Structures are given as C-alpha cells and as structure tokens.
Amino acid sequence: MSAIVDGDLLDEELAPTLQNIIDQKSLRWIFVGGKGGVGKTTTSCSLAVQMAKVRERVLLISTDPAHNLSDAFGQQFSKDAEKVENVDNLWAMEINPTDTFQEMIEQSSSDSPSGMPNGMPNVIQELAASLPGIDEAMSFAEVLKQVKSMRFEVIIFDTAPTGHTLRFLSFPTILEKTLAKVSEVSGRFGPLLNGLLGQQGSGPDNNFLSKLESMRQTVTEINKQFKDANLTTFIAVCIPEFLSVYETERMVQELTGSHMDIHCIVVNQMLFPAKDSNCPQCNARYKMQQKYAEQIDELYEDFHIVKMPLLTEEVRGAEKIKNFSKMLLEPYAAPV
Amino acid sequence: MISVLWTVIYVVAFNAIVAAIGSDNIGELAWVVWCKFTPTKAAANFKELQKVRNEAIALNMEITGVSAQDEFAKWARLNRKLDKLKDQKEKLDATHNSQRTFFKVVVRRSIWVLTSGLKFGVRIKYRKTPVFWLPKGAFPGFIEWILSLTSAPKGSVSVAAWFMIVDYAIKGAVVSLLTESANLLISIRNSQSARAPMKTTPSKVADSTAKLNAEKEPVNLTEKKQK
C-alpha cells in the first residue's frame, strides 16, 4: 500500500491512473490478477505496451492455462519468449504449469546416468511428484529461473484467476516442507526400496533431489524480491460487480498478509451510456456499476483506482491495445 | 493406635473421592478457578480471550446486519476487523491451551502426590506400628502372619493389611451405593412408565432391565467374595 504519512496528502485523491507504475523505475516484477473474465489479459497487455515505451526489454508472461495473449495480440506465442510484432521492446511467452513439471520429471529421469530400466517406477520421484502443490511450485520456479537468465528489465505476469495467483506466494514454504519430507523419506526408505527393486546406487534420486534443492534456492531468493515493494507490485483488476469486488478485497487482504505491495486497482468494463440513452439495460447496469464504483472508491481510498470504459468493440490486435492502453494513463472522459 | 486406624480410613476415602470425580475433572475445575480468581498471566490471557471472543460475536452480529451488496465498503471494513479479531483469538487460544495443559499436568502430579504418594508415605511411616491387636487365638497362625505383613508385630493388623481391607470396603460401599441408586432410579422410572405405558416403547424397558442386570452383577460378586 502506498505510504501516505503526510496529513496534507490524505485529503488529496490519488491520481486515477497507472502513471505511478510507469514512473517507478525500480519495478522489476508486475503481477496482474483478478477473477476470470474481468479483463486481466487486456489490462496486462495494455500495461506491457505502455511499459515498453519507457523501458527496454519488457516481458509479458501468461501463466493462465487458458492462454489469451496469442488471442489478444493476434500472434501465436509459445513457452519461449518471442518478440511481439509492431511493438518495440516487448516480448511475450505463454507457459502451462503442469506441462512444465511433466517435462522436468521426464528430463530428470532420462538424465540419470545409471540408466534406469524402462518401466521401473522410481519410487522416491513418484513420491515427490505426488506432494500437493509441488507441480505448480516447481514449474513456476523453473520459469522464473529461465526468466532471470534472460535479462529482462521488467516482467509482467498475466496470472491465472485469483486462487492460483495467491498460491505461488507460499511456494517457498511448500518447497521447503517438501524437500524436508522427501529427503527424510528417501534417507529412511531409499536404500530399502532400491534394494527391493534391485537398483544400484541412487543416481536418479540424487539428480532429482539436487534439482529440487536448486529450485528452492531460486524460489526463496525470488520470493524475497516479491516482498520488496520497490521491485514488485500487484495490480488488481476487477469489474464493478459484487463477486469481483469481493474477490478483490480478499486478494488485497491476502497480499497484504503476505507482505506484497498492492496499490493499484483497475476497474474494468465501466459503462458510460449517453445521457439521453433509452437502453433500459444500459441504464440499470450503469446504476449498479456506479454503486460498486463508489464503494470501491470509499474502501480503497489509499489506492490508485483506474476506471476503464467498456468499449463497443473487442480489444484485439496490437493497434487496438495501444489505443486502449492510453486510457490507463489518462483518465477516460465519458462522452456527455 | 486409633489415630493410625482413622488416618488410613481418611486417606482411602480421600482416594476414593478423587477417583470418583476424576483427576482430569479436578484439573479442569481448578483451571477455571485459577483463571477467574488469580492475578496471574494465565488469568489475564483468559480474560483477554473472553473479551476478544465477545467482541468477535458482537461484530459478527453487526456484519449480518450490513448488506454486502449495498454497503460493500462498510461490510469489507467490518470483515477486516473480524479477521483481525480472529487472528488475535487464535493466538490467545494457543497460549491459553498450552497454559492449560501445563497447569493440568501440575495439578495431576500434585493429585498423585496427595493420593498415591500419601498412601505410600503412610504405609512406609507406620509399617512397624500395629493398627490394632487381634484377639488372641481367634485366627490360625498363618492368618495372623499374613495380617501382620510386612513388618508389624505378629498378632496385630499391619498398616498394609488395614489399607487393603479399608480399600476393599470403601470400594464395595461405593459400588453398592451406585447400584442402589441406579436401582432406585430404575424403579422410579418403571413405576412412571407403568402409569403412562404409552410413552415407553418395549425396547426401552428391555434396555433398562438389561442395565439393571448388568449393574447387579458386581454386587453379587462382591458379596460372594465377602462370604
């Protein structure tokens, strides 16, 4: 949360733009999260486009299994960073948490020097893989490791819906617990199991365990960065409807609880019907949206609250995103 | 030697009472008293916990009165407060529980010292004292020898033997007291159900008679033993 200590500042409303994010040159990680279907992808793409104007080498990553980046930019992305056409300084990639983990397991078994017989299950590895949350934790760590080696200046995450987003914050703890358990179990039963299964030595296990260990170090280090408000911030995206606002409140509380910085909320899909509009649905919805928008303003008085209008067309393709993204910086003026 | 005789009876009776109440219950009771009436840290913690609990309940009531849809900001603020209270409550609860466990362990140990320890002490202290003398020639020699175990003079009843006898008697008294009162209760119930037969189902009657039989058995056993 932004630190407003001065009494004078309290009366002043915070600028309803994301200009502060663009201006904060120390930022390295930006997360964009919220309930499904509120426009996370549009927002993160727009932010990335604006970010790319002032920073060199910006990376946009989607961790949502339902990938939308390709759709938004009209360009096929893969799990390797690719340059976004028509936008300078911007790269994008899409990753799938579960796939990455499967690949990693396969890789570590094929790497094993002892040459495990085919079809022979590696008990310890199976055990480690079955621990809850480990797949996401590991794949996330793997991706972060890759990303770190690629020297991007800013990394923007288009995250999966809220539940997933919050989980990665507890990854270091999960990994630590997992590691302790795995090494305990393998220390106790490893020789026995290997003896029973007729395996010589524990090459594959060690390989897997050392991989886990290096992951843990990466994750612990990155988690430290995530908790640094100078390096990392979270942007909540919501629409002015009850469930979305509720989810946002929950997210804000959890993020604050895990010491992550959040001081921007994007309220998406605001309706601004013309004064003489005789569309009853629009007017009714406008009324409802205004109610929640007011509540948001009241509740998050120390946040930057950006209100984005609902357009009459889909925001697709680099040009449209560029146009849309301008509204992140200049408050949208409703047509009178 | 009348004092040793009565000391043993008191000690055994005390033991029986403690066993009947249960040392766990005594610990619980002592803990409640401790929390309410002593100026200790534990008591302060308990009072704080109660305060927080009451606040949380009041807040909960308040929240149910606020519409989440119409006054989201107010509702969310109240919920933040409630979350904070819940956190606080959890912490206080944890300290309270650990304090209680510790306290109950202490109580249990002191109860042990007061009951079993006391028994043991009395037995050791008066091991050479005759509790009372048997009339000469009333019992055969080996019985006199057994009754004087471990180290009381022959022809007298030793503390150890006296303990056993009193223990047996008091336990029997407690059991018969319980069965008698159970019998009384059952007979009252039976007479009631006889008056209003519609209310009791046959299975219930069968149940109570089964209970009656079950409770009668130990009495029969003790009677046989006494004979």
mmCIF file of C-alpha atoms in Angstrom, chain A:
data_model
loop_
_atom_site.group_PDB
_atom_site.id
_atom_site.type_symbol
_atom_site.label_atom_id
_atom_site.label_comp_id
_atom_site.label_asym_id
_atom_site.label_seq_id
_atom_site.Cartn_x
_atom_site.Cartn_y
_atom_site.Cartn_z
ATOM 1 C CA MET A 1 0.000 0.000 0.000
ATOM 2 C CA SER A 2 1.190 3.470 -0.666
ATOM 3 C CA ALA A 3 2.660 5.160 2.294
ATOM 4 C CA ILE A 4 0.706 8.282 2.995
ATOM 5 C CA VAL A 5 2.048 9.757 6.147
ATOM 6 C CA ASP A 6 1.520 13.421 5.485
ATOM 7 C CA GLY A 7 -1.735 14.795 6.767
ATOM 8 C CA ASP A 8 -1.988 17.096 3.780
ATOM 9 C CA LEU A 9 -1.790 14.255 1.338
ATOM 10 C CA LEU A 10 -4.658 12.421 2.929
ATOM 11 C CA ASP A 11 -7.246 14.817 1.617
ATOM 12 C CA GLU A 12 -5.854 14.660 -1.878
ATOM 13 C CA GLU A 13 -7.193 11.875 -4.007
ATOM 14 C CA LEU A 14 -4.613 9.655 -5.619
ATOM 15 C CA ALA A 15 -4.341 10.015 -9.357
ATOM 16 C CA PRO A 16 -6.725 7.596 -11.073
ATOM 17 C CA THR A 17 -4.039 6.329 -13.464
ATOM 18 C CA LEU A 18 -1.270 3.787 -13.661
ATOM 19 C CA GLN A 19 1.270 6.551 -14.338
ATOM 20 C CA ASN A 20 2.874 5.806 -10.968
ATOM 21 C CA ILE A 21 3.672 2.268 -12.109
ATOM 22 C CA ILE A 22 5.249 3.522 -15.306
ATOM 23 C CA ASP A 23 7.257 6.107 -13.388
ATOM 24 C CA GLN A 24 8.519 3.679 -10.764
ATOM 25 C CA LYS A 25 11.775 2.779 -12.476
ATOM 26 C CA SER A 26 12.841 0.312 -9.818
ATOM 27 C CA LEU A 27 9.971 -2.060 -10.575
ATOM 28 C CA ARG A 28 11.016 -5.418 -11.873
ATOM 29 C CA TRP A 29 8.016 -7.704 -11.387
ATOM 30 C CA ILE A 30 4.425 -6.699 -12.006
ATOM 31 C CA PHE A 31 1.539 -9.052 -11.415
ATOM 32 C CA VAL A 32 -1.865 -8.516 -12.907
ATOM 33 C CA GLY A 33 -4.571 -10.587 -11.281
ATOM 34 C CA GLY A 34 -8.274 -10.869 -10.645
ATOM 35 C CA LYS A 35 -11.305 -13.036 -11.229
ATOM 36 C CA GLY A 36 -11.678 -14.772 -14.566
ATOM 37 C CA GLY A 37 -13.174 -12.725 -17.372
ATOM 38 C CA VAL A 38 -12.649 -9.270 -15.916
ATOM 39 C CA GLY A 39 -10.055 -8.278 -18.493
ATOM 40 C CA LYS A 40 -6.775 -9.249 -16.903
ATOM 41 C CA THR A 41 -5.213 -10.037 -20.235
ATOM 42 C CA THR A 42 -6.325 -6.801 -21.848
ATOM 43 C CA THR A 43 -5.048 -4.853 -18.879
ATOM 44 C CA SER A 44 -1.715 -6.640 -18.715
ATOM 45 C CA CYS A 45 -1.195 -6.283 -22.462
ATOM 46 C CA SER A 46 -2.011 -2.594 -22.291
ATOM 47 C CA LEU A 47 0.304 -2.087 -19.362
ATOM 48 C CA ALA A 48 3.040 -4.004 -21.151
ATOM 49 C CA VAL A 49 2.655 -1.818 -24.215
ATOM 50 C CA GLN A 50 2.924 1.341 -22.123
ATOM 51 C CA MET A 51 5.831 -0.098 -20.170
ATOM 52 C CA ALA A 52 7.679 -0.943 -23.374
ATOM 53 C CA LYS A 53 7.620 2.730 -24.319
ATOM 54 C CA VAL A 54 9.730 3.755 -21.340
ATOM 55 C CA ARG A 55 11.723 0.605 -20.571
ATOM 56 C CA GLU A 56 13.956 -1.625 -22.612
ATOM 57 C CA ARG A 57 13.195 -5.340 -22.827
ATOM 58 C CA VAL A 58 9.789 -5.906 -21.285
ATOM 59 C CA LEU A 59 8.499 -9.468 -20.974
ATOM 60 C CA LEU A 60 4.847 -10.412 -20.720
ATOM 61 C CA ILE A 61 4.170 -13.901 -19.326
ATOM 62 C CA SER A 62 0.836 -15.639 -19.160
ATOM 63 C CA THR A 63 0.511 -18.373 -16.549
ATOM 64 C CA ASP A 64 -3.155 -18.845 -17.226
ATOM 65 C CA PRO A 65 -3.777 -22.297 -18.713
ATOM 66 C CA ALA A 66 -6.414 -20.676 -20.920
ATOM 67 C CA HIS A 67 -3.941 -18.635 -22.910
ATOM 68 C CA ASN A 68 -5.177 -15.333 -24.142
ATOM 69 C CA LEU A 69 -2.013 -13.489 -25.099
ATOM 70 C CA SER A 70 -1.942 -15.048 -28.535
ATOM 71 C CA ASP A 71 -5.530 -14.079 -28.974
ATOM 72 C CA ALA A 72 -5.043 -10.540 -27.754
ATOM 73 C CA PHE A 73 -2.078 -9.762 -29.986
ATOM 74 C CA GLY A 74 -3.222 -11.948 -32.865
ATOM 75 C CA GLN A 75 0.117 -13.704 -32.856
ATOM 76 C CA GLN A 76 0.990 -17.251 -31.776
ATOM 77 C CA PHE A 77 3.249 -17.352 -28.704
ATOM 78 C CA SER A 78 4.936 -20.387 -27.175
ATOM 79 C CA LYS A 79 6.762 -21.198 -23.989
ATOM 80 C CA ASP A 80 9.856 -19.416 -25.234
ATOM 81 C CA ALA A 81 9.924 -15.637 -25.199
ATOM 82 C CA GLU A 82 9.035 -14.182 -28.580
ATOM 83 C CA LYS A 83 9.128 -10.630 -29.807
ATOM 84 C CA VAL A 84 5.714 -9.020 -30.164
ATOM 85 C CA GLU A 85 5.272 -7.663 -33.665
ATOM 86 C CA ASN A 86 4.629 -3.944 -34.097
ATOM 87 C CA VAL A 87 5.539 -3.194 -30.507
ATOM 88 C CA ASP A 88 9.101 -2.221 -29.653
ATOM 89 C CA ASN A 89 10.854 -3.648 -26.615
ATOM 90 C CA LEU A 90 8.104 -6.150 -25.868
ATOM 91 C CA TRP A 91 8.399 -9.915 -25.702
ATOM 92 C CA ALA A 92 5.731 -12.413 -24.698
ATOM 93 C CA MET A 93 5.507 -16.057 -23.646
ATOM 94 C CA GLU A 94 2.841 -18.473 -22.525
ATOM 95 C CA ILE A 95 3.518 -21.251 -20.073
ATOM 96 C CA ASN A 96 1.459 -24.092 -18.739
ATOM 97 C CA PRO A 97 2.367 -25.009 -15.161
ATOM 98 C CA THR A 98 1.559 -28.713 -15.323
ATOM 99 C CA ASP A 99 3.258 -29.343 -18.636
ATOM 100 C CA THR A 100 6.491 -27.802 -17.467
ATOM 101 C CA PHE A 101 6.588 -30.083 -14.471
ATOM 102 C CA GLN A 102 5.957 -33.217 -16.506
ATOM 103 C CA GLU A 103 8.748 -32.253 -18.851
ATOM 104 C CA MET A 104 11.056 -31.667 -15.951
ATOM 105 C CA ILE A 105 10.367 -35.098 -14.487
ATOM 106 C CA GLU A 106 10.903 -36.785 -17.796
ATOM 107 C CA GLN A 107 14.085 -34.881 -18.318
ATOM 108 C CA SER A 108 15.458 -35.801 -14.930
ATOM 109 C CA SER A 109 14.733 -39.499 -15.456
ATOM 110 C CA SER A 110 16.342 -39.555 -18.891
ATOM 111 C CA ASP A 111 19.327 -37.679 -17.483
ATOM 112 C CA SER A 112 20.006 -40.378 -14.928
ATOM 113 C CA PRO A 113 23.453 -41.826 -15.504
ATOM 114 C CA SER A 114 22.673 -45.259 -14.123
ATOM 115 C CA GLY A 115 20.188 -45.793 -16.915
ATOM 116 C CA MET A 116 17.064 -46.853 -15.129
ATOM 117 C CA PRO A 117 15.384 -49.859 -16.690
ATOM 118 C CA ASN A 118 12.295 -48.862 -18.588
ATOM 119 C CA GLY A 119 9.005 -49.299 -16.806
ATOM 120 C CA MET A 120 10.666 -49.432 -13.422
ATOM 121 C CA PRO A 121 8.999 -46.788 -11.292
ATOM 122 C CA ASN A 122 11.271 -44.525 -9.378
ATOM 123 C CA VAL A 123 9.542 -44.631 -6.050
ATOM 124 C CA ILE A 124 11.092 -41.584 -4.488
ATOM 125 C CA GLN A 125 10.463 -39.471 -7.536
ATOM 126 C CA GLU A 126 6.859 -40.577 -7.718
ATOM 127 C CA LEU A 127 6.521 -39.746 -4.074
ATOM 128 C CA ALA A 128 7.901 -36.260 -4.533
ATOM 129 C CA ALA A 129 5.702 -35.683 -7.535
ATOM 130 C CA SER A 130 2.601 -36.642 -5.628
ATOM 131 C CA LEU A 131 3.030 -33.990 -2.962
ATOM 132 C CA PRO A 132 0.318 -31.351 -3.210
ATOM 133 C CA GLY A 133 1.201 -28.077 -4.884
ATOM 134 C CA ILE A 134 4.603 -29.243 -5.940
ATOM 135 C CA ASP A 135 3.926 -29.238 -9.667
ATOM 136 C CA GLU A 136 2.953 -25.602 -9.746
ATOM 137 C CA ALA A 137 5.726 -24.635 -7.397
ATOM 138 C CA MET A 138 8.353 -26.376 -9.434
ATOM 139 C CA SER A 139 7.206 -25.159 -12.796
ATOM 140 C CA PHE A 140 6.939 -21.648 -11.514
ATOM 141 C CA ALA A 141 10.433 -21.863 -10.143
ATOM 142 C CA GLU A 142 11.668 -23.271 -13.413
ATOM 143 C CA VAL A 143 10.116 -20.428 -15.375
ATOM 144 C CA LEU A 144 11.439 -17.817 -13.011
ATOM 145 C CA LYS A 145 14.887 -19.300 -13.363
ATOM 146 C CA GLN A 146 14.653 -19.066 -17.126
ATOM 147 C CA VAL A 147 13.311 -15.559 -16.969
ATOM 148 C CA LYS A 148 16.068 -14.441 -14.654
ATOM 149 C CA SER A 149 18.728 -15.664 -17.025
ATOM 150 C CA MET A 150 17.186 -13.748 -19.923
ATOM 151 C CA ARG A 151 17.889 -10.291 -18.513
ATOM 152 C CA PHE A 152 14.552 -8.650 -18.958
ATOM 153 C CA GLU A 153 14.147 -5.309 -17.324
ATOM 154 C CA VAL A 154 10.506 -5.670 -16.399
ATOM 155 C CA ILE A 155 8.454 -8.833 -16.244
ATOM 156 C CA ILE A 156 4.683 -8.560 -16.317
ATOM 157 C CA PHE A 157 2.654 -11.573 -15.288
ATOM 158 C CA ASP A 158 -0.787 -12.160 -16.639
ATOM 159 C CA THR A 159 -1.784 -14.573 -13.881
ATOM 160 C CA ALA A 160 -4.393 -17.275 -13.672
ATOM 161 C CA PRO A 161 -7.561 -16.451 -11.700
ATOM 162 C CA THR A 162 -7.077 -15.418 -8.103
ATOM 163 C CA GLY A 163 -6.736 -18.724 -6.288
ATOM 164 C CA HIS A 164 -3.732 -19.726 -8.323
ATOM 165 C CA THR A 165 -2.221 -16.312 -8.079
ATOM 166 C CA LEU A 166 -2.146 -16.343 -4.340
ATOM 167 C CA ARG A 167 -0.717 -19.804 -4.086
ATOM 168 C CA PHE A 168 2.648 -19.051 -5.577
ATOM 169 C CA LEU A 169 3.435 -16.824 -2.636
ATOM 170 C CA SER A 170 3.539 -19.825 -0.366
ATOM 171 C CA PHE A 171 5.728 -21.786 -2.748
ATOM 172 C CA PRO A 172 8.982 -21.418 -0.859
ATOM 173 C CA THR A 173 7.329 -22.792 2.249
ATOM 174 C CA ILE A 174 5.762 -25.645 0.324
ATOM 175 C CA LEU A 175 9.042 -26.460 -1.348
ATOM 176 C CA GLU A 176 10.942 -26.371 1.895
ATOM 177 C CA LYS A 177 8.498 -28.725 3.542
ATOM 178 C CA THR A 178 8.517 -30.989 0.524
ATOM 179 C CA LEU A 179 12.272 -31.123 0.434
ATOM 180 C CA ALA A 180 12.496 -31.947 4.087
ATOM 181 C CA LYS A 181 9.961 -34.719 3.664
ATOM 182 C CA VAL A 182 11.495 -36.145 0.533
ATOM 183 C CA SER A 183 14.972 -36.238 1.946
ATOM 184 C CA GLU A 184 13.675 -37.757 5.157
ATOM 185 C CA VAL A 185 11.730 -40.456 3.378
ATOM 186 C CA SER A 186 14.434 -41.190 0.867
ATOM 187 C CA GLY A 187 17.018 -41.320 3.634
ATOM 188 C CA ARG A 188 14.953 -43.815 5.541
ATOM 189 C CA PHE A 189 13.419 -45.967 2.883
ATOM 190 C CA GLY A 190 15.515 -45.146 -0.172
ATOM 191 C CA PRO A 191 18.123 -47.871 0.315
ATOM 192 C CA LEU A 192 15.452 -50.366 1.251
ATOM 193 C CA LEU A 193 13.302 -49.574 -1.757
ATOM 194 C CA ASN A 194 16.257 -49.520 -4.076
ATOM 195 C CA GLY A 195 17.380 -52.833 -2.660
ATOM 196 C CA LEU A 196 13.940 -54.307 -3.195
ATOM 197 C CA LEU A 197 13.740 -53.003 -6.697
ATOM 198 C CA GLY A 198 17.260 -54.139 -7.440
ATOM 199 C CA GLN A 199 18.604 -50.715 -8.267
ATOM 200 C CA GLN A 200 22.263 -49.971 -7.812
ATOM 201 C CA GLY A 201 23.013 -46.637 -6.182
ATOM 202 C CA SER A 202 20.568 -43.778 -6.185
ATOM 203 C CA GLY A 203 21.615 -41.732 -9.213
ATOM 204 C CA PRO A 204 18.181 -40.623 -10.346
ATOM 205 C CA ASP A 205 17.089 -39.744 -6.825
ATOM 206 C CA ASN A 206 20.067 -37.560 -6.207
ATOM 207 C CA ASN A 207 19.604 -35.932 -9.552
ATOM 208 C CA PHE A 208 16.007 -35.125 -8.742
ATOM 209 C CA LEU A 209 16.777 -34.015 -5.218
ATOM 210 C CA SER A 210 19.554 -31.687 -6.258
ATOM 211 C CA LYS A 211 17.182 -30.181 -8.778
ATOM 212 C CA LEU A 212 14.647 -29.645 -6.020
ATOM 213 C CA GLU A 213 17.295 -28.052 -3.857
ATOM 214 C CA SER A 214 18.410 -25.605 -6.535
ATOM 215 C CA MET A 215 14.745 -24.758 -7.153
ATOM 216 C CA ARG A 216 14.280 -23.973 -3.536
ATOM 217 C CA GLN A 217 17.145 -21.528 -3.542
ATOM 218 C CA THR A 218 15.769 -19.779 -6.597
ATOM 219 C CA VAL A 219 12.298 -19.585 -5.177
ATOM 220 C CA THR A 220 13.474 -18.308 -1.816
ATOM 221 C CA GLU A 221 15.502 -15.586 -3.466
ATOM 222 C CA ILE A 222 12.705 -14.567 -5.790
ATOM 223 C CA ASN A 223 10.204 -14.572 -3.000
ATOM 224 C CA LYS A 224 12.374 -12.076 -1.203
ATOM 225 C CA GLN A 225 12.211 -9.848 -4.263
ATOM 226 C CA PHE A 226 8.446 -10.252 -4.446
ATOM 227 C CA LYS A 227 8.077 -8.909 -0.957
ATOM 228 C CA ASP A 228 10.088 -5.825 -1.774
ATOM 229 C CA ALA A 229 7.711 -3.026 -2.712
ATOM 230 C CA ASN A 230 10.454 -1.342 -4.733
ATOM 231 C CA LEU A 231 10.832 -4.321 -7.015
ATOM 232 C CA THR A 232 7.392 -5.853 -7.162
ATOM 233 C CA THR A 233 3.823 -4.713 -7.250
ATOM 234 C CA PHE A 234 0.458 -6.269 -7.833
ATOM 235 C CA ILE A 235 -2.332 -4.764 -9.877
ATOM 236 C CA ALA A 236 -5.812 -5.982 -9.150
ATOM 237 C CA VAL A 237 -8.288 -5.980 -11.999
ATOM 238 C CA CYS A 238 -11.991 -6.118 -11.316
ATOM 239 C CA ILE A 239 -15.335 -5.173 -12.755
ATOM 240 C CA PRO A 240 -17.855 -3.189 -10.730
ATOM 241 C CA GLU A 241 -19.891 -6.206 -9.670
ATOM 242 C CA PHE A 242 -20.273 -7.797 -6.285
ATOM 243 C CA LEU A 243 -18.336 -11.039 -6.724
ATOM 244 C CA SER A 244 -15.483 -9.368 -8.495
ATOM 245 C CA VAL A 245 -15.198 -6.642 -5.884
ATOM 246 C CA TYR A 246 -15.428 -9.232 -3.142
ATOM 247 C CA GLU A 247 -12.656 -11.248 -4.731
ATOM 248 C CA THR A 248 -10.541 -8.142 -4.997
ATOM 249 C CA GLU A 249 -10.991 -7.365 -1.323
ATOM 250 C CA ARG A 250 -9.959 -10.905 -0.439
ATOM 251 C CA MET A 251 -6.944 -10.663 -2.685
ATOM 252 C CA VAL A 252 -5.893 -7.328 -1.244
ATOM 253 C CA GLN A 253 -6.129 -8.762 2.261
ATOM 254 C CA GLU A 254 -4.149 -11.855 1.411
ATOM 255 C CA LEU A 255 -1.476 -9.930 -0.421
ATOM 256 C CA THR A 256 -1.137 -7.510 2.455
ATOM 257 C CA GLY A 257 -0.954 -10.511 4.758
ATOM 258 C CA SER A 258 1.912 -11.969 2.756
ATOM 259 C CA HIS A 259 3.650 -8.579 2.602
ATOM 260 C CA MET A 260 3.204 -7.950 -1.067
ATOM 261 C CA ASP A 261 2.733 -4.460 -2.354
ATOM 262 C CA ILE A 262 -0.573 -3.560 -3.945
ATOM 263 C CA HIS A 263 -1.666 -0.008 -4.537
ATOM 264 C CA CYS A 264 -3.446 -0.049 -7.878
ATOM 265 C CA ILE A 265 -6.863 -1.310 -8.833
ATOM 266 C CA VAL A 266 -8.161 -1.297 -12.367
ATOM 267 C CA VAL A 267 -11.932 -1.209 -12.576
ATOM 268 C CA ASN A 268 -12.762 -2.537 -15.984
ATOM 269 C CA GLN A 269 -15.801 -2.586 -18.250
ATOM 270 C CA MET A 270 -17.389 0.560 -16.871
ATOM 271 C CA LEU A 271 -20.477 1.604 -18.773
ATOM 272 C CA PHE A 272 -20.969 5.212 -19.708
ATOM 273 C CA PRO A 273 -24.276 5.415 -21.554
ATOM 274 C CA ALA A 274 -25.186 8.713 -23.132
ATOM 275 C CA LYS A 275 -27.442 10.933 -21.022
ATOM 276 C CA ASP A 276 -30.388 10.540 -23.357
ATOM 277 C CA SER A 277 -29.816 6.830 -23.811
ATOM 278 C CA ASN A 278 -33.071 4.921 -23.768
ATOM 279 C CA CYS A 279 -31.497 1.486 -23.380
ATOM 280 C CA PRO A 280 -33.028 0.251 -20.105
ATOM 281 C CA GLN A 281 -30.388 -2.470 -19.591
ATOM 282 C CA CYS A 282 -27.552 0.003 -20.012
ATOM 283 C CA ASN A 283 -29.088 2.484 -17.600
ATOM 284 C CA ALA A 284 -29.816 -0.152 -14.972
ATOM 285 C CA ARG A 285 -26.348 -1.581 -15.260
ATOM 286 C CA TYR A 286 -24.813 1.866 -15.141
ATOM 287 C CA LYS A 287 -26.622 2.496 -11.886
ATOM 288 C CA MET A 288 -25.400 -0.770 -10.382
ATOM 289 C CA GLN A 289 -21.842 -0.196 -11.566
ATOM 290 C CA GLN A 290 -21.816 3.284 -10.114
ATOM 291 C CA LYS A 291 -22.855 1.877 -6.755
ATOM 292 C CA TYR A 292 -19.927 -0.537 -6.645
ATOM 293 C CA ALA A 293 -17.537 2.030 -8.094
ATOM 294 C CA GLU A 294 -18.438 4.376 -5.249
ATOM 295 C CA GLN A 295 -17.907 1.610 -2.723
ATOM 296 C CA ILE A 296 -14.520 0.835 -4.232
ATOM 297 C CA ASP A 297 -13.535 4.497 -4.058
ATOM 298 C CA GLU A 298 -14.597 4.620 -0.449
ATOM 299 C CA LEU A 299 -12.916 1.392 0.636
ATOM 300 C CA TYR A 300 -9.634 1.804 -1.191
ATOM 301 C CA GLU A 301 -9.004 5.456 -0.553
ATOM 302 C CA ASP A 302 -5.227 4.972 -0.478
ATOM 303 C CA PHE A 303 -5.166 3.142 -3.808
ATOM 304 C CA HIS A 304 -4.829 4.348 -7.353
ATOM 305 C CA ILE A 305 -8.150 3.392 -8.875
ATOM 306 C CA VAL A 306 -8.237 3.376 -12.654
ATOM 307 C CA LYS A 307 -11.612 3.204 -14.321
ATOM 308 C CA MET A 308 -11.662 1.758 -17.804
ATOM 309 C CA PRO A 309 -14.690 2.005 -20.095
ATOM 310 C CA LEU A 310 -16.387 -0.888 -21.803
ATOM 311 C CA LEU A 311 -15.809 -0.437 -25.498
ATOM 312 C CA THR A 312 -18.176 -1.315 -28.275
ATOM 313 C CA GLU A 313 -15.521 -3.468 -29.911
ATOM 314 C CA GLU A 314 -13.172 -6.199 -28.774
ATOM 315 C CA VAL A 315 -9.695 -5.064 -27.813
ATOM 316 C CA ARG A 316 -7.700 -7.260 -30.160
ATOM 317 C CA GLY A 317 -4.514 -6.700 -32.060
ATOM 318 C CA ALA A 318 -1.539 -4.520 -31.230
ATOM 319 C CA GLU A 319 -3.088 -1.290 -32.568
ATOM 320 C CA LYS A 320 -6.263 -1.541 -30.566
ATOM 321 C CA ILE A 321 -4.323 -2.461 -27.460
ATOM 322 C CA LYS A 322 -2.116 0.557 -27.990
ATOM 323 C CA ASN A 323 -5.162 2.781 -28.182
ATOM 324 C CA PHE A 324 -6.803 1.160 -25.195
ATOM 325 C CA SER A 325 -3.628 1.387 -23.143
ATOM 326 C CA LYS A 326 -3.634 5.179 -23.364
ATOM 327 C CA MET A 327 -6.608 5.174 -21.071
ATOM 328 C CA LEU A 328 -4.503 3.592 -18.343
ATOM 329 C CA LEU A 329 -2.570 6.830 -18.168
ATOM 330 C CA GLU A 330 -5.191 9.427 -18.989
ATOM 331 C CA PRO A 331 -8.493 9.062 -17.193
ATOM 332 C CA TYR A 332 -11.298 8.290 -19.568
ATOM 333 C CA ALA A 333 -13.711 11.154 -20.026
ATOM 334 C CA ALA A 334 -17.224 9.943 -20.564
ATOM 335 C CA PRO A 335 -18.970 11.421 -23.588
ATOM 336 C CA VAL A 336 -21.628 13.871 -22.494
#
